[in-house]
Structures are given as C-alpha cells and as structure tokens.
Short mmCIF file of C-alpha atoms and ligand atoms in Angstrom, two decimals:
data_model
loop_
_atom_site.label_atom_id
_atom_site.label_comp_id
_atom_site.label_asym_id
_atom_site.label_seq_id
_atom_site.Cartn_x
_atom_site.Cartn_y
_atom_site.Cartn_z
CA MET A 1 0.26 -0.25 -0.08
CA ALA A 2 3.06 2.76 1.24
CA PRO A 3 4.40 2.22 -2.19
CA ILE A 4 1.65 3.31 -4.35
CA LEU A 5 0.33 6.33 -2.09
CA LEU A 6 4.42 7.14 -2.08
CA ASN A 7 3.55 7.21 -6.05
CA CYS A 8 0.77 8.97 -6.19
CA MET A 9 2.08 11.61 -3.75
CA GLY A 10 5.01 11.42 -6.73
CA ASN A 11 2.50 12.31 -9.07
CA GLU A 12 1.11 14.82 -7.81
CA HIS A 13 4.04 17.46 -6.82
CA ASN A 14 4.86 16.39 -10.53
CA GLU A 15 0.99 17.71 -11.48
CA TYR A 16 1.69 20.77 -8.86
CA ILE A 17 5.42 21.55 -10.35
CA LYS A 18 4.40 21.02 -13.87
CA GLN A 19 1.90 23.74 -13.53
CA GLN A 20 4.41 26.42 -12.57
CA VAL A 21 7.03 28.51 -14.05
CA GLN A 22 10.23 26.79 -14.51
CA VAL A 23 13.08 28.58 -15.06
CA LYS A 24 15.79 27.17 -16.61
CA ASN A 25 18.75 28.58 -15.03
CA PRO A 26 20.31 26.79 -11.83
CA TYR A 27 22.20 30.45 -10.69
CA LEU A 28 18.87 31.78 -9.77
CA GLY A 29 17.94 29.83 -7.07
CA THR A 30 21.73 31.17 -5.49
CA MET A 31 21.74 34.35 -6.05
CA GLU A 32 19.87 36.61 -3.11
CA GLU A 33 18.51 39.84 -5.03
CA ASP A 34 17.20 39.52 -8.98
CA ILE A 35 16.70 42.83 -10.47
CA LEU A 36 14.04 42.21 -13.74
CA TYR A 37 15.92 45.96 -15.51
CA HIS A 38 13.54 46.15 -18.46
CA PHE A 39 10.94 46.40 -15.68
CA SER A 40 12.05 48.08 -13.02
CA LEU A 41 11.29 45.62 -10.57
CA SER A 42 13.10 43.25 -7.92
CA THR A 43 12.98 39.95 -6.31
CA ARG A 44 13.91 43.01 -2.74
CA THR A 45 12.23 45.92 -3.69
CA HIS A 46 8.56 44.12 -4.54
CA ASN A 47 6.96 41.24 -3.26
CA LEU A 48 6.62 39.63 -6.21
CA PRO A 49 4.04 36.77 -5.28
CA GLU A 50 2.11 39.57 -3.40
CA MET A 51 1.69 42.17 -6.91
CA PHE A 52 1.14 38.99 -9.66
CA GLY A 53 0.77 35.58 -7.62
CA ASP A 54 -2.30 35.12 -9.32
CA ILE A 55 -1.70 35.67 -12.08
CA LYS A 56 -3.15 33.55 -15.64
CA PHE A 57 -3.32 35.29 -18.49
CA VAL A 58 -0.37 36.99 -20.41
CA CYS A 59 -0.65 39.28 -23.19
CA VAL A 60 1.77 40.53 -24.77
CA GLY A 61 1.96 43.23 -28.00
CA GLY A 62 4.82 44.85 -30.12
CA SER A 63 2.92 48.82 -28.94
CA ALA A 64 2.98 50.10 -25.84
CA ASN A 65 -0.36 52.14 -26.40
CA ARG A 66 -1.92 49.10 -28.65
CA MET A 67 -1.26 46.63 -24.82
CA LYS A 68 -2.83 49.62 -22.39
CA ALA A 69 -5.95 50.12 -24.56
CA PHE A 70 -6.15 45.73 -24.19
CA ALA A 71 -5.86 46.15 -20.72
CA GLN A 72 -8.46 49.10 -21.49
CA PHE A 73 -10.29 46.49 -22.86
CA ILE A 74 -10.21 44.00 -20.94
CA HIS A 75 -10.83 45.81 -17.81
CA HIS A 76 -14.17 46.67 -19.28
CA GLU A 77 -14.49 43.39 -20.63
CA LEU A 78 -13.97 41.76 -17.01
CA LYS A 79 -16.07 44.25 -15.63
CA LEU A 80 -14.08 44.65 -12.75
CA PRO A 81 -14.82 48.00 -10.41
CA GLY A 82 -12.37 50.91 -11.11
CA ASN A 83 -11.52 53.52 -13.79
CA PRO A 84 -10.17 51.41 -16.82
CA GLU A 85 -8.99 54.78 -17.62
CA GLU A 86 -6.24 55.35 -14.97
CA ILE A 87 -5.83 52.13 -14.90
CA LYS A 88 -1.27 52.66 -14.85
CA ASP A 89 1.60 51.49 -16.36
CA ILE A 90 4.14 49.49 -12.71
CA CYS A 91 6.55 49.49 -15.35
CA ASP A 92 7.12 53.55 -15.43
CA GLY A 93 10.43 53.66 -13.57
CA THR A 94 11.87 52.79 -17.00
CA ASP A 95 10.83 53.84 -20.41
CA ARG A 96 11.46 50.24 -22.52
CA TYR A 97 8.31 47.81 -21.85
CA CYS A 98 4.84 49.27 -21.02
CA MET A 99 2.73 47.61 -18.53
CA TYR A 100 -0.16 46.88 -16.88
CA LYS A 101 -2.11 44.19 -14.40
CA VAL A 102 -6.19 44.18 -14.65
CA GLY A 103 -7.32 41.59 -12.53
CA PRO A 104 -6.22 37.82 -13.29
CA VAL A 105 -5.21 39.48 -16.73
CA LEU A 106 -0.90 41.39 -17.32
CA SER A 107 -0.66 43.07 -20.68
CA ILE A 108 2.95 43.82 -21.74
CA SER A 109 4.42 45.09 -24.82
CA HIS A 110 7.29 43.79 -25.92
CA GLY A 111 8.50 46.58 -29.27
CA MET A 112 9.82 45.26 -32.39
CA GLY A 113 11.83 41.99 -33.54
CA VAL A 114 13.72 39.09 -31.50
CA PRO A 115 15.61 41.15 -29.54
CA SER A 116 13.54 42.52 -28.06
CA ILE A 117 11.08 39.95 -26.98
CA SER A 118 13.62 38.24 -25.97
CA ILE A 119 14.87 40.37 -23.64
CA MET A 120 11.61 40.93 -21.90
CA LEU A 121 10.53 37.24 -22.57
CA HIS A 122 13.45 36.22 -20.12
CA GLU A 123 11.96 39.37 -17.38
CA LEU A 124 8.89 38.18 -18.15
CA ILE A 125 9.28 34.60 -17.02
CA LYS A 126 11.57 35.13 -13.74
CA LEU A 127 9.00 38.17 -12.18
CA LEU A 128 6.20 35.04 -12.65
CA HIS A 129 8.58 32.15 -11.66
CA HIS A 130 9.34 34.71 -8.76
CA ALA A 131 5.22 35.08 -8.09
CA GLN A 132 4.71 31.42 -8.08
CA CYS A 133 2.17 32.35 -10.42
CA ARG A 134 0.44 28.21 -11.65
CA ASP A 135 -1.07 28.01 -15.08
CA VAL A 136 -0.58 30.42 -17.21
CA ILE A 137 -1.28 30.88 -21.19
CA LEU A 138 0.46 32.77 -22.44
CA PHE A 139 -0.46 35.19 -25.24
CA ARG A 140 1.49 37.21 -28.06
CA LEU A 141 -0.86 39.26 -30.06
CA GLY A 142 0.33 40.96 -32.99
CA THR A 143 0.36 42.38 -36.03
CA SER A 144 1.65 40.55 -39.72
CA GLY A 145 1.61 40.66 -43.48
CA GLY A 146 -1.01 37.65 -45.11
CA VAL A 147 0.19 35.14 -47.03
CA GLY A 148 -2.86 34.33 -49.73
CA LEU A 149 -5.65 36.07 -47.46
CA ALA A 150 -7.68 38.75 -46.95
CA PRO A 151 -6.05 42.23 -45.28
CA GLY A 152 -7.46 42.40 -41.47
CA THR A 153 -7.72 37.86 -41.12
CA VAL A 154 -6.85 36.87 -37.95
CA VAL A 155 -4.72 33.79 -37.66
CA ILE A 156 -3.75 31.45 -35.14
CA THR A 157 -0.21 29.83 -35.41
CA GLU A 158 0.07 26.75 -36.30
CA LYS A 159 3.57 26.76 -36.10
CA ALA A 160 6.47 29.10 -35.99
CA VAL A 161 9.00 28.52 -38.75
CA ASP A 162 11.66 30.22 -39.86
CA TYR A 163 13.60 31.38 -42.59
CA SER A 164 13.54 27.83 -44.54
CA PHE A 165 9.76 27.20 -42.50
CA ARG A 166 11.35 24.79 -40.16
CA PRO A 167 9.88 24.77 -36.54
CA GLN A 168 12.47 26.00 -34.60
CA PHE A 169 14.56 29.22 -33.34
CA GLU A 170 18.26 29.42 -32.87
CA GLN A 171 19.99 30.63 -30.81
CA VAL A 172 23.85 31.90 -30.01
CA VAL A 173 24.75 31.19 -27.15
CA LEU A 174 28.95 31.52 -26.03
CA GLY A 175 29.89 31.83 -29.94
CA LYS A 176 27.86 28.35 -30.48
CA VAL A 177 23.58 27.72 -32.08
CA ILE A 178 21.45 26.43 -30.07
CA THR A 179 18.24 25.01 -32.35
CA ARG A 180 15.56 25.22 -30.44
CA SER A 181 11.57 24.40 -30.81
CA THR A 182 8.33 26.52 -31.83
CA GLU A 183 6.02 23.96 -31.49
CA LEU A 184 3.12 26.57 -28.99
CA ASP A 185 -0.57 24.54 -27.48
CA LYS A 186 -1.98 23.09 -29.87
CA GLY A 187 -5.59 22.88 -26.95
CA VAL A 188 -4.87 26.12 -26.60
CA SER A 189 -5.21 27.73 -30.48
CA SER A 190 -7.71 24.10 -31.36
CA GLU A 191 -9.83 27.00 -28.17
CA LEU A 192 -8.58 29.91 -29.78
CA LEU A 193 -10.44 28.93 -33.37
CA GLN A 194 -13.12 27.64 -32.05
CA CYS A 195 -13.86 31.12 -29.80
CA SER A 196 -13.18 32.23 -33.40
CA THR A 197 -16.40 30.50 -35.04
CA GLU A 198 -18.25 31.97 -31.61
CA LEU A 199 -18.23 36.25 -32.82
CA GLU A 200 -19.28 38.15 -35.55
CA ASN A 201 -16.37 40.24 -38.19
CA LEU A 202 -12.87 37.43 -36.96
CA PRO A 203 -12.42 35.17 -40.04
CA THR A 204 -9.62 33.34 -39.00
CA VAL A 205 -7.87 30.79 -39.99
CA ILE A 206 -4.80 28.35 -38.10
CA GLY A 207 -1.04 27.98 -40.27
CA ASN A 208 2.21 29.04 -39.31
CA THR A 209 3.58 31.75 -39.05
CA LEU A 210 7.14 33.10 -41.00
CA CYS A 211 9.31 34.91 -37.77
CA THR A 212 11.65 37.01 -39.61
CA HIS A 213 14.58 39.28 -38.69
CA ASP A 214 14.11 41.91 -40.74
CA PHE A 215 10.19 44.24 -42.29
CA TYR A 216 11.53 44.35 -45.13
CA GLU A 217 14.85 41.68 -47.24
CA GLY A 218 13.87 39.54 -44.53
CA GLN A 219 10.33 39.41 -45.43
CA GLY A 220 11.12 39.58 -49.20
CA ARG A 221 10.19 43.67 -49.21
CA LEU A 222 10.67 45.88 -52.69
CA ASP A 223 9.93 48.60 -50.99
CA GLY A 224 13.14 49.04 -48.47
CA ALA A 225 16.14 51.27 -49.33
CA LEU A 226 17.62 48.11 -49.97
CA CYS A 227 16.89 45.56 -51.97
CA SER A 228 19.09 42.65 -53.61
CA PHE A 229 16.26 40.81 -55.66
CA SER A 230 13.24 40.36 -58.43
CA HIS A 231 9.75 41.06 -58.20
CA GLU A 232 9.72 37.23 -59.53
CA GLU A 233 11.82 36.01 -56.66
CA LYS A 234 10.53 37.19 -54.02
CA LEU A 235 7.06 35.93 -54.96
CA GLU A 236 8.59 32.49 -55.87
CA TYR A 237 9.06 32.93 -51.72
CA LEU A 238 5.68 33.57 -50.63
CA ARG A 239 4.66 31.02 -52.97
CA LYS A 240 6.98 28.60 -51.11
CA ALA A 241 6.24 29.78 -48.05
CA PHE A 242 2.37 28.97 -48.53
CA GLU A 243 2.80 25.62 -50.11
CA ALA A 244 4.48 25.22 -46.78
CA GLY A 245 1.37 26.69 -44.60
CA VAL A 246 2.77 29.54 -44.11
CA ARG A 247 -0.27 32.16 -43.50
CA ASN A 248 1.11 34.90 -42.58
CA ILE A 249 4.71 36.74 -41.62
CA GLU A 250 5.67 38.45 -38.18
CA MET A 251 9.17 39.17 -35.92
CA GLU A 252 8.61 37.66 -32.83
CA SER A 253 7.03 33.82 -32.59
CA THR A 254 9.96 31.81 -33.39
CA VAL A 255 11.47 32.88 -30.14
CA PHE A 256 8.18 33.61 -28.37
CA ALA A 257 7.15 29.65 -28.91
CA ALA A 258 10.26 28.54 -27.84
CA MET A 259 11.67 30.62 -24.39
CA CYS A 260 7.67 29.57 -23.29
CA ARG A 261 7.72 25.51 -24.28
CA VAL A 262 11.17 25.29 -22.65
CA CYS A 263 9.72 26.66 -19.43
CA GLY A 264 6.38 24.62 -19.59
CA VAL A 265 4.21 27.81 -20.54
CA LYS A 266 1.31 27.42 -22.99
CA ALA A 267 1.18 30.19 -25.91
CA ALA A 268 -0.46 31.23 -28.64
CA VAL A 269 0.08 33.29 -31.17
CA VAL A 270 -2.60 35.83 -32.56
CA CYS A 271 -1.36 37.92 -35.38
CA VAL A 272 -4.00 40.02 -37.16
CA ALA A 273 -2.87 39.83 -41.12
CA LEU A 274 -3.07 44.27 -42.45
CA LEU A 275 -2.04 42.98 -46.26
CA ASN A 276 -2.01 40.89 -48.66
CA ARG A 277 1.92 40.87 -49.34
CA PHE A 278 0.43 38.65 -52.82
CA ASP A 279 -0.63 42.05 -53.91
CA GLY A 280 2.41 44.31 -52.89
CA ASP A 281 3.92 45.29 -49.58
CA GLN A 282 3.36 48.50 -47.94
CA ILE A 283 -0.04 49.22 -45.42
CA THR A 284 -2.55 51.43 -47.63
CA SER A 285 -5.71 50.69 -44.96
CA SER A 286 -6.45 54.04 -43.72
CA HIS A 287 -6.25 54.60 -40.21
CA ASP A 288 -9.03 53.69 -39.42
CA VAL A 289 -9.21 51.21 -41.14
CA LEU A 290 -5.95 49.66 -38.87
CA VAL A 291 -6.79 49.99 -35.81
CA GLU A 292 -10.13 48.17 -36.21
CA TYR A 293 -8.02 45.94 -37.26
CA GLN A 294 -5.83 46.01 -34.85
CA GLN A 295 -8.65 45.19 -32.38
CA ARG A 296 -9.47 41.47 -33.84
CA PRO A 297 -7.04 39.73 -32.00
CA GLN A 298 -7.64 41.41 -28.55
CA ILE A 299 -11.64 40.23 -29.17
CA LEU A 300 -10.91 36.39 -29.51
CA VAL A 301 -8.36 36.38 -26.84
CA SER A 302 -10.53 38.96 -24.23
CA HIS A 303 -13.75 35.98 -25.20
CA PHE A 304 -10.83 33.01 -24.69
CA ILE A 305 -10.51 34.90 -21.45
CA LYS A 306 -14.07 35.36 -20.28
CA LYS A 307 -14.97 32.13 -21.83
CA ARG A 308 -12.25 30.41 -18.74
CA LEU A 309 -13.64 32.51 -16.96
CA GLY A 310 -16.00 31.52 -17.40
CA ILE A 311 -18.13 35.17 -17.80
CA LEU A 312 -19.25 33.94 -20.65
C1 R2B B 401 4.80 43.04 -36.79
O1 R2B B 401 4.92 44.52 -36.80
C2 R2B B 401 5.83 44.50 -36.25
C3 R2B B 401 6.64 45.24 -37.72
O2 R2B B 401 5.53 45.97 -38.46
C4 R2B B 401 6.78 44.12 -35.74
O3 R2B B 401 6.89 43.08 -35.16
C5 R2B B 401 6.08 42.45 -35.97
O4 R2B B 401 6.39 41.35 -35.59
N1 URA B 402 4.16 43.22 -39.60
C1 URA B 402 5.11 42.90 -40.88
O1 URA B 402 6.39 41.87 -39.93
N2 URA B 402 5.15 42.30 -41.21
C2 URA B 402 4.03 42.66 -41.40
O2 URA B 402 4.02 42.98 -43.08
C3 URA B 402 2.72 43.82 -41.60
C4 URA B 402 3.26 43.19 -39.52
#
C-alpha cells in the first residue's frame, strides 16, 4: 500500500511542479536578489507573489499604446471595478516596456523583433516564477503580413517557422548555435479557433507563421532602402512559404514559442494580417481600418479569457 501512496503523492507533486512557470537556470536560485532591470522591478524591492501571484493570462504585443488599450478593453470586458482610464503602468520606472495588471490578466508591450521580445520574455518568465504563478497562458497579440489572405484575417499560429520554414529557433550562445523547438500549445490554438466561430466579423484561420529578423529584405519586400532580388524571386519565396503552410509573416513568434515551451508555459500567437503580401508590400489601409484590424486579436483573446473565467 505504502509504495502506491508514495507514487500517487509523487505524481501529484510532479503535476504541481508542471503547472508552475519553470526557469531553466541553476544560478537563479543562488542569487540574493534578482533585478528585472528592463521592468524596473526587483525581488528585494517588490513583493512579486503579492503583486502578481494571481496572474493566469499574460498578453503581450509590440506597441505600448496597443497594450494599454488592450488593458483598458479587458478591464471593461471583465467588468472590474475602478476606472480603466486610470490604469497604472507598473513599469513606469523605465520606458523600455509598459505593463498593466487587470485582475488575472497582465498586458505587456515587447517592442519590435526577436532581441526586444526575448529580453522581455526572460524577465517576464522570471517574474512569473518569482511570483509563484501557476497555470499561466501567454498570448502574443500582433500584426503581420498575410500570405494569400484577405487583409483583416486573423491567424492563429500552428507552428512558428524560420526563414527555411522549419519549426525551430536558433540562438547563438557562447559562439555556438543552440536550436530549440517552436511548437505551440495545440489545445489553446483549437480553443481559440472555436472562439472565433462564436464571434461576428472575425475571419480566422490556423496556419504557420514565418518569423523574420527584418521587416523589409527579410520579408521579401521590394520597398526597403535595400533590395537585392527581383519581383519574380519575391513571389517565388512567398509561393514556397504558402506551400509550407505559412499564412502570415511577423518578427517575434519563433523566440516567443521556443522560450515558453522550454519554461513549461502554454502559449499561443494570434496576429491579424494587415495586407496580402501577394498583392504588395506597402500597408495602404486607412488609420481607422488598421485600428479596427488590430482590435481583432484582442477581441478573440478576450473572448477566450472570459470563457475560461466562466464569465460567458
Ligand atoms: C509585426 O509588426 C511589427 C513590424 O511592423 C513587428 O513587430 C511584427 O512582428
Ligand atoms: N508586421 C510585419 O512584420 N510584417 C507585415 O507585413 C506587417 C506587419
């Protein structure tokens, strides 16, 4: 009897650990203080479990204004007390990133590109770990270029892929390349797709997302300051991407997926396509149309959160 009981407790313990946000760094536990420099927070000066322990959903996106607007929107959607206009930026000690807490939801900006989001993610994952958060889901809410999609279509990422359409992220560590898988949580993606069918005016697909290190040449644009290829070569690359299941192109998804996966955090990427790259490179829609498009990932993820919280 006793060994079975022990086994059960062991499994429960493993399950408990699995739901926590795991840092993969043996040095962290030996440090007296951890300064999350780009958030202007620290384990010595802030009570992170008290400030963040109840976080269940973290939504990140490139622009500081958009993530403030999302915080105000989710405040309204969750019908929380207080004035959403008075919501405070927790990271106002720095202008690198902004961060808003709205009940169990954290909304953070990450800037543009892999280096910017990866710095933010190191500090966010440590923050969630220090705060002893459990069962957290991370969403990237973004914009992208569509590949064979009408502008305004929302893409839920199945696999985040690199320039060769491989589901992996390469990080150079001490001069050597480390390759990490970029697989995302299938359960969360299909739940998001289901949510999209429950909403009006939210055309949504699941597809692979190509992550590049540049907006212009890196995404095969003909309108950058440099261009070393022909229009035909551009279309050939986009056609190959489409055949590999790519439906949109952006600049953060591979490192986002890879870091969340290693640290045991469920994650999803939801980006709206601002244009169809087969039709051109410049983003020509009006400001108002672009604002409406950018609200679409927010509406979808807010619906998901409300359903999870049993509000719908
Ligand atoms: C989408 O939009 C930005 C470039 O305009 C970049 O951060 C991305 O991934
Ligand atoms: N963001 C990108 O990275 N690419 C686009 O084409 C549009 C938005």
